[in-house]
Short mmCIF file of C-alpha atoms in Angstrom, two decimals:
data_model
loop_
_atom_site.label_atom_id
_atom_site.label_comp_id
_atom_site.label_asym_id
_atom_site.label_seq_id
_atom_site.Cartn_x
_atom_site.Cartn_y
_atom_site.Cartn_z
CA MET K 11 0.00 0.00 0.00
CA THR K 12 2.07 2.90 -1.35
CA PHE K 13 0.66 6.39 -1.80
CA LYS K 14 1.50 10.06 -1.42
CA LEU K 15 -0.18 11.95 1.42
CA MET K 16 -1.09 15.47 0.33
CA ILE K 17 -2.27 18.15 2.79
CA PRO K 18 -3.58 21.19 0.87
CA ASN K 19 -3.82 24.56 2.60
CA THR K 20 -6.63 25.91 0.41
CA GLU K 21 -9.65 24.57 -1.44
CA GLY K 22 -7.95 25.59 -4.67
CA GLU K 23 -5.04 23.29 -3.87
CA LEU K 24 -7.50 20.55 -2.91
CA GLN K 25 -9.23 20.83 -6.26
CA GLN K 26 -5.92 20.58 -8.11
CA GLU K 27 -4.98 17.41 -6.24
CA LEU K 28 -8.35 15.86 -7.11
CA MET K 29 -7.75 16.30 -10.84
CA ASP K 30 -5.82 13.04 -10.49
CA ASP K 31 -8.37 10.24 -11.03
CA GLU K 32 -6.47 8.06 -8.55
CA ALA K 33 -6.69 10.58 -5.68
CA ARG K 34 -8.97 10.02 -2.68
CA ILE K 35 -10.02 12.48 0.01
CA LEU K 36 -9.17 11.67 3.62
CA ALA K 37 -11.58 13.19 6.16
CA GLY K 38 -11.99 10.79 9.09
CA GLY K 39 -10.64 7.77 7.23
CA THR K 40 -13.02 5.31 8.92
CA ASP K 41 -14.11 3.93 5.55
CA LEU K 42 -11.15 4.80 3.33
CA MET K 43 -8.47 3.15 5.47
CA VAL K 44 -10.47 -0.08 5.72
CA GLN K 45 -10.95 -0.12 1.95
CA MET K 46 -7.24 0.51 1.35
CA ARG K 47 -6.12 -2.22 3.74
CA SER K 48 -8.45 -4.73 2.12
CA GLY K 49 -7.23 -3.79 -1.36
CA LYS K 50 -10.67 -2.59 -2.45
CA VAL K 51 -9.16 0.77 -3.43
CA ALA K 52 -5.54 1.70 -4.12
CA PRO K 53 -5.21 5.47 -4.52
CA THR K 54 -1.89 6.93 -5.62
CA ARG K 55 -2.66 10.06 -3.60
CA VAL K 56 -4.53 10.49 -0.34
CA VAL K 57 -5.60 14.09 0.13
CA SER K 58 -6.23 15.21 3.71
CA ILE K 59 -8.67 18.07 4.36
CA LYS K 60 -7.58 18.63 7.97
CA LYS K 61 -6.20 22.15 7.31
CA LEU K 62 -9.31 23.48 5.57
CA GLU K 63 -11.09 25.39 8.33
CA ARG K 64 -14.07 26.29 6.13
CA LEU K 65 -14.94 22.59 5.96
CA LYS K 66 -15.11 22.31 9.76
CA GLU K 67 -18.06 24.66 10.22
CA ILE K 68 -21.65 24.03 11.33
CA SER K 69 -23.87 26.95 10.29
CA ASP K 70 -27.47 27.91 11.08
CA LEU K 71 -29.06 29.05 7.81
CA GLY K 72 -32.52 29.79 9.16
CA GLU K 73 -34.69 26.89 8.05
CA ARG K 74 -31.68 24.70 7.26
CA ILE K 75 -28.33 23.68 8.74
CA ARG K 76 -25.05 23.52 6.83
CA ILE K 77 -22.54 20.85 7.88
CA GLY K 78 -18.99 21.09 6.55
CA ALA K 79 -17.20 18.08 5.07
CA ALA K 80 -14.70 17.78 7.93
CA VAL K 81 -17.21 17.93 10.82
CA THR K 82 -17.10 14.70 12.83
CA TYR K 83 -20.05 12.82 14.27
CA SER K 84 -18.92 13.70 17.80
CA GLU K 85 -18.81 17.39 16.89
CA LEU K 86 -22.35 17.10 15.55
CA GLN K 87 -23.46 15.47 18.80
CA ARG K 88 -22.01 18.39 20.77
CA SER K 89 -23.53 21.04 18.50
CA HIS K 90 -26.34 23.04 20.14
CA ILE K 91 -27.79 23.69 16.68
CA LEU K 92 -28.13 19.96 15.99
CA GLN K 93 -29.35 19.20 19.51
CA GLU K 94 -32.18 21.68 19.14
CA LYS K 95 -33.03 21.40 15.45
CA SER K 96 -32.16 17.93 14.10
CA PRO K 97 -33.15 15.19 16.56
CA ILE K 98 -33.39 12.59 13.78
CA LEU K 99 -29.74 13.03 12.77
CA LEU K 100 -28.57 12.78 16.38
CA LYS K 101 -30.62 9.60 16.89
CA ALA K 102 -28.92 8.08 13.85
CA ILE K 103 -25.44 9.17 14.95
CA ARG K 104 -25.88 7.46 18.33
CA GLN K 105 -26.23 4.17 16.43
CA ILE K 106 -22.97 4.59 14.50
CA GLY K 107 -20.04 2.34 15.39
CA SER K 108 -18.08 3.15 18.52
CA LEU K 109 -16.96 6.33 20.27
CA GLN K 110 -13.65 6.10 18.40
CA ILE K 111 -15.43 5.94 15.04
CA ARG K 112 -17.71 8.85 15.96
CA ASN K 113 -14.65 10.87 16.98
CA ARG K 114 -13.09 10.39 13.53
CA GLY K 115 -15.91 9.71 11.08
CA THR K 116 -17.86 12.44 9.30
CA ALA K 117 -21.43 12.76 8.05
CA VAL K 118 -20.21 13.95 4.65
CA GLY K 119 -17.89 10.93 4.51
CA ASN K 120 -20.96 8.74 5.05
CA ILE K 121 -22.49 10.38 1.98
CA ALA K 122 -19.34 9.99 -0.12
CA ASN K 123 -19.02 6.32 0.85
CA ALA K 124 -22.57 5.81 -0.46
CA SER K 125 -23.31 2.66 1.51
CA PRO K 126 -26.96 1.54 1.56
CA ALA K 127 -26.39 0.88 5.28
CA GLY K 128 -25.31 4.45 6.06
CA ASP K 129 -27.07 5.53 9.26
CA ALA K 130 -26.35 9.24 8.84
CA VAL K 131 -27.36 9.06 5.17
CA LEU K 132 -30.77 7.71 6.17
CA ALA K 133 -31.36 10.62 8.55
CA MET K 134 -30.19 13.10 5.93
CA VAL K 135 -32.51 11.61 3.31
CA LEU K 136 -35.38 12.19 5.75
CA SER K 137 -34.08 15.73 6.29
CA GLU K 138 -34.22 16.35 2.52
CA ALA K 139 -30.52 17.11 2.41
CA ARG K 140 -28.82 18.86 -0.44
CA VAL K 141 -25.18 18.13 -1.21
CA GLU K 142 -22.93 21.14 -1.85
CA ILE K 143 -20.32 20.18 -4.45
CA MET K 144 -17.31 22.14 -5.67
CA GLY K 145 -15.38 21.33 -8.83
CA PRO K 146 -13.60 22.69 -11.91
CA LYS K 147 -16.88 24.11 -13.23
CA GLY K 148 -17.73 25.83 -9.95
CA GLU K 149 -20.29 25.06 -7.28
CA ARG K 150 -23.38 22.93 -7.75
CA HIS K 151 -26.07 21.52 -5.49
CA GLU K 152 -27.88 18.20 -5.72
CA SER K 153 -30.41 16.38 -3.58
CA ILE K 154 -28.90 13.52 -1.61
CA GLU K 155 -31.37 11.10 -3.21
CA SER K 156 -30.14 11.85 -6.73
CA PHE K 157 -26.48 12.25 -5.67
CA ILE K 158 -26.11 8.65 -4.43
CA ILE K 159 -26.75 6.37 -7.41
CA GLY K 160 -25.65 2.94 -6.15
CA PRO K 161 -23.49 1.13 -3.58
CA GLY K 162 -20.28 3.17 -3.39
CA ARG K 163 -21.37 5.30 -6.37
CA THR K 164 -22.21 9.00 -6.57
CA THR K 165 -22.47 11.64 -9.28
CA LEU K 166 -19.08 13.16 -8.39
CA SER K 167 -16.81 13.61 -11.39
CA THR K 168 -13.04 14.16 -11.63
CA GLY K 169 -11.93 17.19 -9.62
CA GLU K 170 -15.18 17.48 -7.67
CA TYR K 171 -15.55 17.10 -3.93
CA ILE K 172 -18.32 17.50 -1.36
CA ARG K 173 -17.85 20.77 0.44
CA ALA K 174 -20.86 20.44 2.77
CA VAL K 175 -24.32 19.02 3.22
CA VAL K 176 -27.31 21.23 3.97
CA ILE K 177 -30.18 19.63 5.88
CA GLU K 178 -33.68 20.79 6.74
CA LYS K 179 -34.44 21.49 10.40
CA THR K 180 -36.86 18.85 11.65
CA ASP K 181 -37.39 19.77 15.29
CA ASP K 182 -41.13 20.28 14.66
CA TRP K 183 -41.49 16.65 13.46
CA GLN K 184 -41.78 13.59 15.70
CA SER K 185 -38.80 11.38 14.90
CA LEU K 186 -37.80 7.75 15.25
CA PHE K 187 -34.72 5.81 14.13
CA ILE K 188 -34.55 2.02 14.41
CA LYS K 189 -31.54 -0.12 13.53
CA VAL K 190 -31.84 -3.90 13.46
CA GLY K 191 -28.55 -5.80 13.49
CA GLN K 192 -26.92 -8.99 14.69
CA ARG K 193 -25.70 -7.31 17.88
CA ASN K 194 -26.40 -4.11 19.82
CA ALA K 195 -23.25 -2.14 18.95
CA MET K 196 -20.53 -1.91 16.29
CA CYS K 197 -22.75 -3.55 13.68
CA ILE K 198 -23.78 -2.99 10.09
CA SER K 199 -27.55 -3.04 9.99
CA VAL K 200 -29.70 -5.85 8.64
CA ALA K 201 -32.31 -3.15 8.14
CA SER K 202 -32.81 0.38 9.42
CA ILE K 203 -35.91 2.54 9.47
CA GLY K 204 -36.30 6.26 9.95
CA VAL K 205 -39.61 8.05 10.46
CA LEU K 206 -40.60 11.70 10.67
CA ARG K 207 -44.22 12.57 11.38
CA LYS K 208 -46.05 15.88 11.62
CA GLY K 209 -49.84 15.59 11.73
CA LYS K 210 -51.02 13.97 8.50
CA GLU K 211 -47.56 14.18 6.95
CA VAL K 212 -45.01 11.41 7.26
CA ARG K 213 -41.56 10.72 5.85
CA LEU K 214 -40.12 7.21 5.79
CA ALA K 215 -36.70 5.97 4.73
CA PHE K 216 -35.09 2.54 4.82
CA GLY K 217 -31.46 1.43 4.92
CA SER K 218 -29.75 -1.89 4.05
CA VAL K 219 -32.77 -3.03 2.05
CA ALA K 220 -31.96 -1.67 -1.43
CA PRO K 221 -28.89 -0.58 -3.43
CA VAL K 222 -29.24 2.86 -1.82
CA VAL K 223 -31.07 4.30 1.17
CA VAL K 224 -34.65 4.61 -0.09
CA ARG K 225 -37.45 7.02 0.68
CA ALA K 226 -40.97 5.56 0.52
CA HIS K 227 -42.59 8.43 -1.38
CA LYS K 228 -45.64 6.47 -2.58
CA ALA K 229 -46.37 5.19 0.92
CA GLU K 230 -46.00 8.71 2.30
CA ARG K 231 -48.60 10.02 -0.14
CA PHE K 232 -50.93 7.15 0.76
CA PHE K 233 -50.57 8.02 4.46
CA THR K 234 -51.50 11.66 3.85
CA ARG K 235 -54.39 10.80 1.55
CA GLU K 236 -55.90 7.73 3.27
CA GLY K 237 -54.57 7.63 6.83
CA ILE K 238 -53.92 4.32 8.61
CA ASP K 239 -57.16 3.64 10.43
CA GLY K 240 -58.56 0.10 10.38
CA THR K 241 -57.63 -1.87 7.29
CA LYS K 242 -55.62 1.02 5.87
CA LEU K 243 -52.64 0.23 8.11
CA GLY K 244 -51.91 -3.06 6.39
CA GLU K 245 -52.15 -1.47 2.96
CA PHE K 246 -49.85 1.36 4.07
CA VAL K 247 -47.24 -1.09 5.38
CA GLU K 248 -47.33 -3.11 2.16
CA ARG K 249 -46.78 0.05 0.13
CA CYS K 250 -43.71 0.70 2.28
CA VAL K 251 -42.43 -2.84 1.68
CA GLU K 252 -42.97 -2.37 -2.07
CA SER K 253 -40.42 0.47 -1.99
CA ILE K 254 -37.55 -1.80 -0.90
CA SER K 255 -35.53 -4.37 -2.87
CA PRO K 256 -33.38 -6.30 -0.38
CA ILE K 257 -30.79 -8.94 -1.25
CA ASP K 258 -29.48 -12.10 0.39
CA ASP K 259 -26.06 -11.62 1.99
CA VAL K 260 -24.01 -12.84 4.95
CA ARG K 261 -26.04 -10.73 7.39
CA ALA K 262 -29.58 -11.72 6.37
CA SER K 263 -31.82 -13.01 3.61
CA SER K 264 -34.03 -10.76 1.52
CA TRP K 265 -37.07 -12.54 3.02
CA TYR K 266 -35.92 -11.77 6.57
CA ARG K 267 -35.26 -8.12 5.75
CA ARG K 268 -38.78 -7.72 4.36
CA GLN K 269 -40.19 -9.32 7.49
CA VAL K 270 -38.14 -6.99 9.70
CA VAL K 271 -39.40 -3.91 7.87
CA ARG K 272 -42.99 -5.15 7.90
CA GLY K 273 -42.91 -6.04 11.60
CA GLU K 274 -41.19 -2.85 12.74
CA LEU K 275 -43.63 -0.67 10.82
CA MET K 276 -46.57 -2.44 12.46
CA LYS K 277 -45.01 -1.69 15.86
CA ILE K 278 -44.18 1.92 15.00
CA PHE K 279 -47.66 2.78 13.83
CA GLY K 280 -49.39 1.14 16.77
CA HIS K 281 -50.93 -2.06 15.41
CA PRO K 282 -53.15 -3.37 18.25
CA ASP K 283 -51.90 -6.94 17.81
CA VAL K 284 -48.33 -5.82 18.40
CA GLY K 285 -48.69 -2.89 20.79
CA GLY K 286 -45.28 -1.37 20.22
CA THR K 287 -43.85 2.09 19.82
CA ASP K 288 -46.37 4.66 18.62
CA VAL K 289 -45.58 7.84 16.71
CA THR K 290 -49.21 8.86 16.27
#
């Protein structure tokens, strides 16, 4: 594993380094270093962003919050802005890895890694995040749902990097984040579910059950239009399950993942035969 470590002092220098197709950004390194050690990636240059102060900022933008690319999970947990205005993201962060990983890992790195099991990504999908991207052609913005196009794949092109992510404040929504895994800590999820609810509006997203984190838009519209009283609950849950496309892997079968999602949704929305957590 041989590479050059580059530490740019400005974003201009960072952009120049990234014109090399074999360069990779190092923020926290919690994903990149694992991938390099396993031989999954072999960059000729690793470009650290540790000197770029602009990328370490958390900013209150009124109705939204801007999170710089170098902000760690632990810094987000300590942020008064996040504590007051984004409970769903903090609930997701608490489920991530260990304290050591949260001290190093970044929310923007979770986006760049584009794993369908990304806990922070799921919360940001629910928060209708927009990704702030800088590149040779200037700045552009893209919704997180269109930015992540597959496992480990995004719309970034040569020379581009994620400068920040901008999320909607969701403190006026009820929020719930559930992660089902093979153990209680340090696990990659078998399935994860995030819910935001405000009156007749609901947002639902699912992780580890499709090539990307998925938002159940059709089920959300059904919820607003029909509600979930009586027989409607079962139909609503099935519309949610229709939005996922799980696979069989070493952690769980596709059948099991569907059953997990179906069962957890029945609990969340207060099915009388289950009597679980209620967000109504």
